[in-house]
Short mmCIF file of C-alpha atoms and ligand atoms in Angstrom, two decimals:
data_model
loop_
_atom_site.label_atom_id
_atom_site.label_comp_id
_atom_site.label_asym_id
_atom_site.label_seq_id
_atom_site.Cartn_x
_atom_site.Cartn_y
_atom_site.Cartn_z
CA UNK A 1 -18.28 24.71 -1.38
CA UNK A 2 -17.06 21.44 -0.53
CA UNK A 3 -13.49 20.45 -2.48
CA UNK A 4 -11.56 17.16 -1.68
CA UNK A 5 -8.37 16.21 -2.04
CA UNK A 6 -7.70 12.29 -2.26
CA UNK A 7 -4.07 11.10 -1.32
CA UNK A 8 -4.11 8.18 -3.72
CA UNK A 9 -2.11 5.46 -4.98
CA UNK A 10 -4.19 2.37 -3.96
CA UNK A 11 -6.97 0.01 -5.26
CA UNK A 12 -9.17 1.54 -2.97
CA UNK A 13 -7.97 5.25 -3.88
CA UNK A 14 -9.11 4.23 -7.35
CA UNK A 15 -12.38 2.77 -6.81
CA UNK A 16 -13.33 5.96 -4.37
CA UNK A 17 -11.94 8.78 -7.00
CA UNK A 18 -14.80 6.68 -9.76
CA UNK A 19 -17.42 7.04 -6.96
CA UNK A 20 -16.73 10.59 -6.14
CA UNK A 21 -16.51 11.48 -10.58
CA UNK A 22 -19.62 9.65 -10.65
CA UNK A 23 -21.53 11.56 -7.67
CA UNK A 24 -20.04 14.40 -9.47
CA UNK A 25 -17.96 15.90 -6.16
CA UNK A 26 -15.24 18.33 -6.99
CA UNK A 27 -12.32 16.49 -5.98
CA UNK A 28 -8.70 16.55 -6.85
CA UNK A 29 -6.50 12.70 -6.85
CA UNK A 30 -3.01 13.12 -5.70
CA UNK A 31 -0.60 10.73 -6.91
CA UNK A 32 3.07 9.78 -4.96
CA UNK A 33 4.44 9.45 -8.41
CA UNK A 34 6.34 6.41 -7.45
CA UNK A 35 4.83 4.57 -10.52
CA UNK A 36 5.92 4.92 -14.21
CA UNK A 37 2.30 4.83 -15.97
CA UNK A 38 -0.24 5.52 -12.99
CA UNK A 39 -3.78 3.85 -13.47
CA UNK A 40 -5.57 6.72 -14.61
CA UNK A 41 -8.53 8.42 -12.64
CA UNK A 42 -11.23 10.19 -13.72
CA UNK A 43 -11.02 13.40 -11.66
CA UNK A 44 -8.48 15.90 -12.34
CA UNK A 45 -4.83 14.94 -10.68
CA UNK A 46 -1.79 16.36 -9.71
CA UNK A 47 1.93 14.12 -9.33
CA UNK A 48 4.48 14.07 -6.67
CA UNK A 49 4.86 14.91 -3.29
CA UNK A 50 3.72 18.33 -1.72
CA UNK A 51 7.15 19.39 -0.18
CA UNK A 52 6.47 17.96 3.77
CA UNK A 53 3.89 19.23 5.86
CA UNK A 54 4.20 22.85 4.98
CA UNK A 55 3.59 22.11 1.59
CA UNK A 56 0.70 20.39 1.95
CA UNK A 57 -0.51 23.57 4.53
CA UNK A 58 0.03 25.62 1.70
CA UNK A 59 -1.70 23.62 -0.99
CA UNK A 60 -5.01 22.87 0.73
CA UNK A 61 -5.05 26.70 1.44
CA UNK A 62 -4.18 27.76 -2.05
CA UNK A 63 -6.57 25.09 -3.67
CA UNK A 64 -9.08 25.84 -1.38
CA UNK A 65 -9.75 22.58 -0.02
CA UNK A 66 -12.43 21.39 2.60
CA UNK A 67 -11.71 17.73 2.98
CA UNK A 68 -8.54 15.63 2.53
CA UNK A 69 -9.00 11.76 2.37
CA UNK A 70 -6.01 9.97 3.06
CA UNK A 71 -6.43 6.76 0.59
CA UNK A 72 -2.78 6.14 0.80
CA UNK A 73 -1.47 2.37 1.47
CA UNK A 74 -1.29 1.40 4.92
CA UNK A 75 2.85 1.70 4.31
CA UNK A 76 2.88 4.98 3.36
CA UNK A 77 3.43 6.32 6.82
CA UNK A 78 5.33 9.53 6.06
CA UNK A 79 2.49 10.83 3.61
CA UNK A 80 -0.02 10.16 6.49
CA UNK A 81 1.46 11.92 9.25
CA UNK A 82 2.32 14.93 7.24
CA UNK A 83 -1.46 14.53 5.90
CA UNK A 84 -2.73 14.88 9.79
CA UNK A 85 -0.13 17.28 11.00
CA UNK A 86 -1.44 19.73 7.35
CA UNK A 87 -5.04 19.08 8.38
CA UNK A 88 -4.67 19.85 11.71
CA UNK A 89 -2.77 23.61 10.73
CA UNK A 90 -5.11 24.31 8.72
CA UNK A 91 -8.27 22.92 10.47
CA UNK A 92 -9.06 20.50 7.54
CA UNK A 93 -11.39 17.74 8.08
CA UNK A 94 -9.66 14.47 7.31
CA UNK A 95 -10.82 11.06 7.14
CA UNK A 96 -8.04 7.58 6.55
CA UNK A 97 -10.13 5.10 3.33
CA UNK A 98 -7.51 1.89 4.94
CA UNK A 99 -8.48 -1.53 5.09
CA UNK A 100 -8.21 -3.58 8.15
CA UNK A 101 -5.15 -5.39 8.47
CA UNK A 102 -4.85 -9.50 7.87
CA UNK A 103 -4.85 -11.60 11.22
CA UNK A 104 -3.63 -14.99 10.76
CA UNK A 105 -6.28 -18.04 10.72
CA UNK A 106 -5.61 -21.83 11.31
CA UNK A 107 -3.23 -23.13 9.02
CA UNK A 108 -1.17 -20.07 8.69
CA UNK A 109 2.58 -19.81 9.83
CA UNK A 110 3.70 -16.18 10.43
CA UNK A 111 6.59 -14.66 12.14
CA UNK A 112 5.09 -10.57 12.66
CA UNK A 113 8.08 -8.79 12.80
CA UNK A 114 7.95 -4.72 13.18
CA UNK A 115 9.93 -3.64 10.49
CA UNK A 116 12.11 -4.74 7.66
CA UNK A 117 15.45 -5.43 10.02
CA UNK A 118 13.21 -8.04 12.07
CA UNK A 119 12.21 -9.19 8.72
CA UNK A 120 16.02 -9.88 7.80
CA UNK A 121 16.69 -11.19 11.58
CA UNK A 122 13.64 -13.76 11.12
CA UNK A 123 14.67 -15.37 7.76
CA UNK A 124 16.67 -18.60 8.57
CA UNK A 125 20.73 -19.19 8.49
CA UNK A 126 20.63 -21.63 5.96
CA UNK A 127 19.75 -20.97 2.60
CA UNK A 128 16.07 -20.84 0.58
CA UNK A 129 14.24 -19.87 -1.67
CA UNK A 130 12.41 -16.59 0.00
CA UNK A 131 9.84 -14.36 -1.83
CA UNK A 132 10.14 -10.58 -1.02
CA UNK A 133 6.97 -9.19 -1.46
CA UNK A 134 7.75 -5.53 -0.49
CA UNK A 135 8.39 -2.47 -2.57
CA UNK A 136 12.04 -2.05 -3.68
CA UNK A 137 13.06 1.05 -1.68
CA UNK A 138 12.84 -2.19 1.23
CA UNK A 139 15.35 -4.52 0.06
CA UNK A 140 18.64 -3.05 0.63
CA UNK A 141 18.64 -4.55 3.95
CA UNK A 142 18.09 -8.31 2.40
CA UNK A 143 21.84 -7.64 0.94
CA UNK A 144 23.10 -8.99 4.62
CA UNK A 145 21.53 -12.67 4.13
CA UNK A 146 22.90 -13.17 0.70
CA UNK A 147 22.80 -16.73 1.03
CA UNK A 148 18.91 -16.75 -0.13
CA UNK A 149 17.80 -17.04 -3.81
CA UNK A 150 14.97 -13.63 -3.25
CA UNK A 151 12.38 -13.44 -5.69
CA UNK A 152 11.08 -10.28 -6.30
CA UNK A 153 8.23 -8.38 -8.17
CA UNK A 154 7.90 -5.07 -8.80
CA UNK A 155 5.18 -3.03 -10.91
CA UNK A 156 8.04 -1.10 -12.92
CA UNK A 157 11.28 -3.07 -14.11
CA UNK A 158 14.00 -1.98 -12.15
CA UNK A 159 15.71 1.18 -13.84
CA UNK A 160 19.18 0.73 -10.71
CA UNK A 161 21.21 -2.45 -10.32
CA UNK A 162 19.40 -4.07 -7.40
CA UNK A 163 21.32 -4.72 -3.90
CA UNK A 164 21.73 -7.83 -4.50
CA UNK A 165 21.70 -10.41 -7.46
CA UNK A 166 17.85 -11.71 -7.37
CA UNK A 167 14.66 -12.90 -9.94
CA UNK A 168 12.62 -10.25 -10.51
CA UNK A 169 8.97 -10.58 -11.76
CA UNK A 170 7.43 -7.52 -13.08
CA UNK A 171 3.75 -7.50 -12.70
CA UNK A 172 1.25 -5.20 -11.83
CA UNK A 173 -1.38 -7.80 -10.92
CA UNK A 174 -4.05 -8.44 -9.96
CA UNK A 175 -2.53 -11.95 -8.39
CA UNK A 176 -5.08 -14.58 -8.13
CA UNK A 177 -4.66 -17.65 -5.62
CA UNK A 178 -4.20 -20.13 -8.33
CA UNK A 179 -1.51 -18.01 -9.97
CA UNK A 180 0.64 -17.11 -6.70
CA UNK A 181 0.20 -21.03 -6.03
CA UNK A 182 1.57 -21.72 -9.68
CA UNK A 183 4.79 -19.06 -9.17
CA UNK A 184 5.72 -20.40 -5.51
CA UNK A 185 5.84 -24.27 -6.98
CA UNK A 186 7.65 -23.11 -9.89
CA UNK A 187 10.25 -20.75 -7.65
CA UNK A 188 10.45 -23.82 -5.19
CA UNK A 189 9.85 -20.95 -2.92
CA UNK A 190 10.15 -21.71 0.66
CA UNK A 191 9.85 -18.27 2.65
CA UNK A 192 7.84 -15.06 1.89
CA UNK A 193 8.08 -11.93 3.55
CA UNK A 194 5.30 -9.94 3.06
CA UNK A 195 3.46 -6.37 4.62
CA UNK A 196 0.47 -6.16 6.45
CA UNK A 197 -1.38 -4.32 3.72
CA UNK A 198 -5.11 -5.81 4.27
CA UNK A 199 -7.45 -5.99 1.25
CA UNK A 200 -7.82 -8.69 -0.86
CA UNK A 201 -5.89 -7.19 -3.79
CA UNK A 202 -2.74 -8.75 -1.97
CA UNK A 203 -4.40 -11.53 -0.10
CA UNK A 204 -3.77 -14.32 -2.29
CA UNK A 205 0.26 -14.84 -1.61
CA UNK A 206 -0.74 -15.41 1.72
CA UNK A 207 -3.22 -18.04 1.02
CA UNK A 208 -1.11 -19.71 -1.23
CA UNK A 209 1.55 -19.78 1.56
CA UNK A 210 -1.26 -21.33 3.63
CA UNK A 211 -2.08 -24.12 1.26
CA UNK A 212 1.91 -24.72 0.92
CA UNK A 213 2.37 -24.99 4.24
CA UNK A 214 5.25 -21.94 3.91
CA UNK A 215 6.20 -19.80 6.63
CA UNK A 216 5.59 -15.82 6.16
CA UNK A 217 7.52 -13.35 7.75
CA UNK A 218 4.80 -10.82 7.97
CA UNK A 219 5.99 -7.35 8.57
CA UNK A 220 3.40 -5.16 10.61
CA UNK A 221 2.09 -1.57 9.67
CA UNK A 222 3.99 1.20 10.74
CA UNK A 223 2.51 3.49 14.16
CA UNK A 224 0.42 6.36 13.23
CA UNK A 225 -1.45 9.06 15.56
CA UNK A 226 -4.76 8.38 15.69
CA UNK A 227 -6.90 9.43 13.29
CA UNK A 228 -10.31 8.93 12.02
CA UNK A 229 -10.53 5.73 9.55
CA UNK A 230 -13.23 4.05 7.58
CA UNK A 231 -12.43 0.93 5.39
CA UNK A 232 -15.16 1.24 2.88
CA UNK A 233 -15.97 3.88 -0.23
CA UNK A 234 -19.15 4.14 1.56
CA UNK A 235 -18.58 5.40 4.31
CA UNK A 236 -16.24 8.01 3.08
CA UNK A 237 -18.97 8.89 0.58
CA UNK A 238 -21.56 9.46 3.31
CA UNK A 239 -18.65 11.44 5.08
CA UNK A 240 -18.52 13.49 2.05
CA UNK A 241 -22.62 13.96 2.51
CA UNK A 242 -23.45 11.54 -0.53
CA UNK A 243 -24.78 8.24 -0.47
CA UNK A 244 -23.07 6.02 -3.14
CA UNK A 245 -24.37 2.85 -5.65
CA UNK A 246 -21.16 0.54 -4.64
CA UNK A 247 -21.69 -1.74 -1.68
CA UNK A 248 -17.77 -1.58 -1.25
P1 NAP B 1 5.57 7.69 1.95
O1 NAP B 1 6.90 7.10 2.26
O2 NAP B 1 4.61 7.82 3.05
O3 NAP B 1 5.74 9.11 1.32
C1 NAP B 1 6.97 9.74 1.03
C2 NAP B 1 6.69 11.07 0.39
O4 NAP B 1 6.14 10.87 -0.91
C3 NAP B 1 5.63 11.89 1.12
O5 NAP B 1 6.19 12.57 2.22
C4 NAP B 1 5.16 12.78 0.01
O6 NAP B 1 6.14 13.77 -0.28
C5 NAP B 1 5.16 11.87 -1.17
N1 NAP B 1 3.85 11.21 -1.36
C6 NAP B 1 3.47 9.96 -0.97
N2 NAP B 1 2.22 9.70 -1.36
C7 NAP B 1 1.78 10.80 -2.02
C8 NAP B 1 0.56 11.14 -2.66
N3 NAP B 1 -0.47 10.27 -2.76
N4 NAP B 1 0.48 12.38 -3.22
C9 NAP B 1 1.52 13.25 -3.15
N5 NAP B 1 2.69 12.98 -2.55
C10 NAP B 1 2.82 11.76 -2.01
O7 NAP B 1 4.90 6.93 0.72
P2 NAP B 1 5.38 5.68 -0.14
O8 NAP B 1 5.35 4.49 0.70
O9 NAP B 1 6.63 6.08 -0.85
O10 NAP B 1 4.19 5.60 -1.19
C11 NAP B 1 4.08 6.52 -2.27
C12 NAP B 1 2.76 6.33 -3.00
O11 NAP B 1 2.66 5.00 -3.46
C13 NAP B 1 1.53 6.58 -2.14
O12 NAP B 1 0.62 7.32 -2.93
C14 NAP B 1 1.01 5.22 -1.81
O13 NAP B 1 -0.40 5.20 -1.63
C15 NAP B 1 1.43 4.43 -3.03
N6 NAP B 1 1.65 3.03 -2.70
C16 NAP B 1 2.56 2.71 -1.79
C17 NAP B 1 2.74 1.39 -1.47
C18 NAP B 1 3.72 1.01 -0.44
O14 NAP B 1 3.98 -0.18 -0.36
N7 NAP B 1 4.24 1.90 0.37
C19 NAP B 1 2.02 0.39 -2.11
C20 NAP B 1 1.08 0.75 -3.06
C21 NAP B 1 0.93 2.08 -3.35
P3 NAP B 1 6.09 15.25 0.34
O15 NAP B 1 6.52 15.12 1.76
O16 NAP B 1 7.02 16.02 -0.52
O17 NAP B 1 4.66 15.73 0.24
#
């Protein structure tokens, strides 16, 4: 009997766990738990992490399942190399749902840095008005250039004092072009440093920096060992032996 276990947390994780419901797949959705009020899903979940790769080993064996898909954002390296080093122990089939990255087109002005210290190193001397679109567990290192007014926006108002005095906006999105346009005039923002995620879901910042004319201190995906990857819910449905309805 074929069981699946979807390592969630993304648009995409979403849109594949109403696919696989719908096909009516026993599947379970694993959530990081990094969120307050998760979008809900309708296949039976479970919260919070596994315990490292051993912990995963032990619940694909105890659960029984056949198939993990690793629907995880592009950023969430750690989960994905414990996901292939558990699938590997216990000879698991495992397919990555991740959407190609972004590549810049004419009229863009990136810096790609590999990580969030080049990110800091890129961003000038003098001061400006620089939107951080990463996650918060990221911004400590900002806390070294603290002669930029940062803008931030997270999904969950911050529950510690953040590293630094900044303007948050908290949003969950979705962010439209005409609305990221709106909040970069308004901010008088004049940097953005941003993550390779891929997708449209986060696209629109980096048109709107386009159409501004603003640079973009684009921080690249982390390294991970190779692995089998598909960007669409249909191709991990026909994976999973099913043909599906979406053309996603
Ligand atoms: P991470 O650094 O790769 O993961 C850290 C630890 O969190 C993992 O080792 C695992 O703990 C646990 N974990 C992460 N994702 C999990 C999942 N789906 N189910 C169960 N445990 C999970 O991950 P992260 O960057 O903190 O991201 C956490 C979650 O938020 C992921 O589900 C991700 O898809 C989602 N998310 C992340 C971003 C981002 O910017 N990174 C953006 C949007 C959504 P154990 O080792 O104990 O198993």
């Amino acid at each position: 009997m074929m069981r699946a276990l979807i390592l969630g947390g993304t648009a995409d994780a979403s849109l594949l766990a109403a696919e696989i419901a719908r096909a009516g797949l026993d599947a379970v959705y694993s959530y990081g738990g990094r969120t307050r009020a998760p979008a809900d899903q309708p296949l039976p979940a479970r919260i919070g992490g596994f315990g490292g790769v051993s912990g995963l080993a032990d619940y694909i064996r105890r659960e029984a399942i056949t198939r993990v898909i690793d629907a995880t954002h592009p950023f969430a390296a750690e989960m994905s190399r414990n996901a292939i080093e558990a699938c590997t122990q216990t000879g698991t089939p495992l397919l990555a749902l991740e959407r190609a990255p972004w590549t810049a087109i004419s009229g863009d002005s990136w810096i790609e840095v590999a990580d969030v210290s080049a990110a800091v190193a890129a961003l000038p001397e003098a001061p400006a008005n620089v939107f951080l679109a990463i996650g918060r567990q990221h911004i400590a290192p900002f806390a070294s250039k603290p002669q930029h007014v940062y803008t931030l926006r997270f999904v969950d108002p911050p529950e510690a004092p953040l590293p630094f005095a900044a303007d948050v906006i908290v949003s969950r999105g979705p962010f439209t072009f005409d609305g990221e346009l709106e909040m970069m005039r308004a901010r008088e923002i004049s940097w953005i440093v941003a993550r390779n995620s891929g997708g449209d879901g986060a696209r629109a910042k980096i048109d709107a920096a386009r159409m501004l004319g603003l640079p973009v201190v684009m921080i690249s995906r982390p390294e991970l060992p190779e692995r089998r990857r598909v960007e669409s819910v249909t191709e991990v449905m026909q994976w999973l032996g099913h043909s599906t309805r979406l053309g996603a």
